[in-house]
Amino acid sequence: LLNDLSNYLKCVCNKLEDLLETKQNIEIEEEDLAMMLQRWKRLTEYIYSHKTQQYDTTKVPDVEDYVKYDIIHNREVFGDELLVPLYSRAKVLADFIVPGEYGITAKDKLKIGCQTCK
């Protein structure tokens, strides 16, 4: 599923690169296509390390947040055929990963919570 998610992220970047190359006039609320591409490329690079050949699952919630933002503000740029499958994969992964970010056991959660509050 992480590999699939990574492939969809690359598709998002490819779509934005194509739009920039063809100079299509698309109205965007807050950021231009170049900034949007930079944002998505950074996330795509962070989620998978070619050096270690491992995924950074802590970035999955960021994918979910990015997709939610773009579904609300930039749907016309990507279309549902790209954002909806990406969101569904990110959501499944985030629902599994996020609860464990602050520990699995009650003892772990308490320890992490105490360290966070210091």
mmCIF file of C-alpha atoms in Angstrom:
data_model
loop_
_atom_site.group_PDB
_atom_site.id
_atom_site.type_symbol
_atom_site.label_atom_id
_atom_site.label_comp_id
_atom_site.label_asym_id
_atom_site.label_seq_id
_atom_site.Cartn_x
_atom_site.Cartn_y
_atom_site.Cartn_z
ATOM 1 C CA LEU A 1 0.000 0.000 0.000
ATOM 2 C CA LEU A 2 2.915 2.357 0.712
ATOM 3 C CA ASN A 3 4.350 1.640 -2.737
ATOM 4 C CA ASP A 4 0.957 2.366 -4.273
ATOM 5 C CA LEU A 5 0.737 5.616 -2.303
ATOM 6 C CA SER A 6 4.213 6.607 -3.482
ATOM 7 C CA ASN A 7 3.213 5.953 -7.103
ATOM 8 C CA TYR A 8 0.140 8.177 -6.743
ATOM 9 C CA LEU A 9 2.328 10.926 -5.277
ATOM 10 C CA LYS A 10 4.541 10.695 -8.359
ATOM 11 C CA CYS A 11 1.428 10.953 -10.548
ATOM 12 C CA VAL A 12 0.426 14.152 -8.748
ATOM 13 C CA CYS A 13 3.875 15.607 -9.413
ATOM 14 C CA ASN A 14 3.755 14.508 -13.059
ATOM 15 C CA LYS A 15 0.334 16.112 -13.488
ATOM 16 C CA LEU A 16 1.596 19.417 -12.073
ATOM 17 C CA GLU A 17 4.749 19.290 -14.221
ATOM 18 C CA ASP A 18 2.612 18.713 -17.328
ATOM 19 C CA LEU A 19 0.369 21.645 -16.430
ATOM 20 C CA LEU A 20 3.395 23.891 -15.928
ATOM 21 C CA GLU A 21 4.955 22.804 -19.230
ATOM 22 C CA THR A 22 1.776 23.393 -21.223
ATOM 23 C CA LYS A 23 1.156 26.655 -19.340
ATOM 24 C CA GLN A 24 -2.494 25.851 -18.878
ATOM 25 C CA ASN A 25 -4.430 28.710 -17.346
ATOM 26 C CA ILE A 26 -6.002 27.241 -14.236
ATOM 27 C CA GLU A 27 -7.334 29.479 -11.500
ATOM 28 C CA ILE A 28 -5.988 28.475 -8.110
ATOM 29 C CA GLU A 29 -7.075 30.049 -4.843
ATOM 30 C CA GLU A 30 -3.888 30.589 -2.853
ATOM 31 C CA GLU A 31 -0.777 29.147 -4.482
ATOM 32 C CA ASP A 32 0.484 28.924 -8.025
ATOM 33 C CA LEU A 33 1.291 25.667 -9.818
ATOM 34 C CA ALA A 34 5.033 25.979 -9.179
ATOM 35 C CA MET A 35 4.499 26.292 -5.428
ATOM 36 C CA MET A 36 2.042 23.417 -5.473
ATOM 37 C CA LEU A 37 4.556 21.260 -7.356
ATOM 38 C CA GLN A 38 7.284 22.146 -4.877
ATOM 39 C CA ARG A 39 5.017 21.163 -1.958
ATOM 40 C CA TRP A 40 4.096 17.793 -3.479
ATOM 41 C CA LYS A 41 7.637 17.004 -4.651
ATOM 42 C CA ARG A 42 9.017 17.628 -1.179
ATOM 43 C CA LEU A 43 6.493 15.230 0.329
ATOM 44 C CA THR A 44 7.157 12.640 -2.382
ATOM 45 C CA GLU A 45 10.876 12.797 -1.649
ATOM 46 C CA TYR A 46 10.386 12.626 2.129
ATOM 47 C CA ILE A 47 8.063 9.633 2.145
ATOM 48 C CA TYR A 48 10.602 7.256 0.605
ATOM 49 C CA SER A 49 14.351 7.236 1.211
ATOM 50 C CA HIS A 50 16.310 5.889 -1.739
ATOM 51 C CA LYS A 51 19.359 5.762 0.520
ATOM 52 C CA THR A 52 17.801 3.384 3.075
ATOM 53 C CA GLN A 53 15.157 2.032 0.676
ATOM 54 C CA GLN A 54 12.513 2.478 3.365
ATOM 55 C CA TYR A 55 9.302 4.428 3.685
ATOM 56 C CA ASP A 56 8.892 7.079 6.347
ATOM 57 C CA THR A 57 5.422 6.277 7.640
ATOM 58 C CA THR A 58 5.393 9.423 9.783
ATOM 59 C CA LYS A 59 4.754 11.353 6.543
ATOM 60 C CA VAL A 60 1.531 9.463 5.732
ATOM 61 C CA PRO A 61 -0.663 11.842 7.786
ATOM 62 C CA ASP A 62 0.896 14.700 5.801
ATOM 63 C CA VAL A 63 -0.231 13.026 2.574
ATOM 64 C CA GLU A 64 -3.748 12.777 3.958
ATOM 65 C CA ASP A 65 -3.670 16.470 4.945
ATOM 66 C CA TYR A 66 -2.307 17.570 1.545
ATOM 67 C CA VAL A 67 -4.987 15.633 -0.306
ATOM 68 C CA LYS A 68 -7.772 17.023 1.905
ATOM 69 C CA TYR A 69 -6.485 20.541 1.255
ATOM 70 C CA ASP A 70 -6.301 20.028 -2.499
ATOM 71 C CA ILE A 71 -9.713 18.362 -2.672
ATOM 72 C CA ILE A 72 -11.165 21.477 -1.054
ATOM 73 C CA HIS A 73 -9.084 24.170 -2.755
ATOM 74 C CA ASN A 74 -7.594 22.731 -5.954
ATOM 75 C CA ARG A 75 -9.895 19.972 -7.164
ATOM 76 C CA GLU A 76 -10.040 21.474 -10.664
ATOM 77 C CA VAL A 77 -6.259 21.102 -10.996
ATOM 78 C CA PHE A 78 -6.126 17.365 -10.334
ATOM 79 C CA GLY A 79 -9.615 16.004 -10.767
ATOM 80 C CA ASP A 80 -11.221 13.351 -8.618
ATOM 81 C CA GLU A 81 -9.678 10.480 -10.587
ATOM 82 C CA LEU A 82 -6.302 11.263 -9.009
ATOM 83 C CA LEU A 83 -7.202 12.717 -5.615
ATOM 84 C CA VAL A 84 -9.863 10.240 -4.490
ATOM 85 C CA PRO A 85 -7.709 7.080 -4.873
ATOM 86 C CA LEU A 86 -4.758 8.873 -3.285
ATOM 87 C CA TYR A 87 -6.915 9.989 -0.368
ATOM 88 C CA SER A 88 -8.405 6.537 0.170
ATOM 89 C CA ARG A 89 -4.948 4.960 0.397
ATOM 90 C CA ALA A 90 -3.588 7.707 2.647
ATOM 91 C CA LYS A 91 -6.643 7.454 4.903
ATOM 92 C CA VAL A 92 -6.305 3.683 5.366
ATOM 93 C CA LEU A 93 -2.626 4.012 6.186
ATOM 94 C CA ALA A 94 -3.092 7.030 8.453
ATOM 95 C CA ASP A 95 -5.876 5.296 10.388
ATOM 96 C CA PHE A 96 -3.409 2.514 11.117
ATOM 97 C CA ILE A 97 -0.283 4.631 11.729
ATOM 98 C CA VAL A 98 -1.538 7.679 13.646
ATOM 99 C CA PRO A 99 -2.801 5.885 16.766
ATOM 100 C CA GLY A 100 0.670 4.413 17.282
ATOM 101 C CA GLU A 101 2.531 7.701 16.899
ATOM 102 C CA TYR A 102 2.228 8.392 20.600
ATOM 103 C CA GLY A 103 2.870 4.875 21.800
ATOM 104 C CA ILE A 104 1.060 1.578 21.601
ATOM 105 C CA THR A 105 0.623 0.674 25.249
ATOM 106 C CA ALA A 106 -0.804 2.927 27.956
ATOM 107 C CA LYS A 107 2.656 3.079 29.538
ATOM 108 C CA ASP A 108 4.222 4.220 26.243
ATOM 109 C CA LYS A 109 1.521 6.861 25.751
ATOM 110 C CA LEU A 110 2.053 8.194 29.269
ATOM 111 C CA LYS A 111 5.835 8.324 28.812
ATOM 112 C CA ILE A 112 5.598 10.122 25.468
ATOM 113 C CA GLY A 113 2.909 12.466 26.808
ATOM 114 C CA CYS A 114 5.082 13.402 29.800
ATOM 115 C CA GLN A 115 8.082 14.049 27.546
ATOM 116 C CA THR A 116 5.948 16.210 25.260
ATOM 117 C CA CYS A 117 4.695 18.328 28.158
ATOM 118 C CA LYS A 118 8.182 19.063 29.525
#
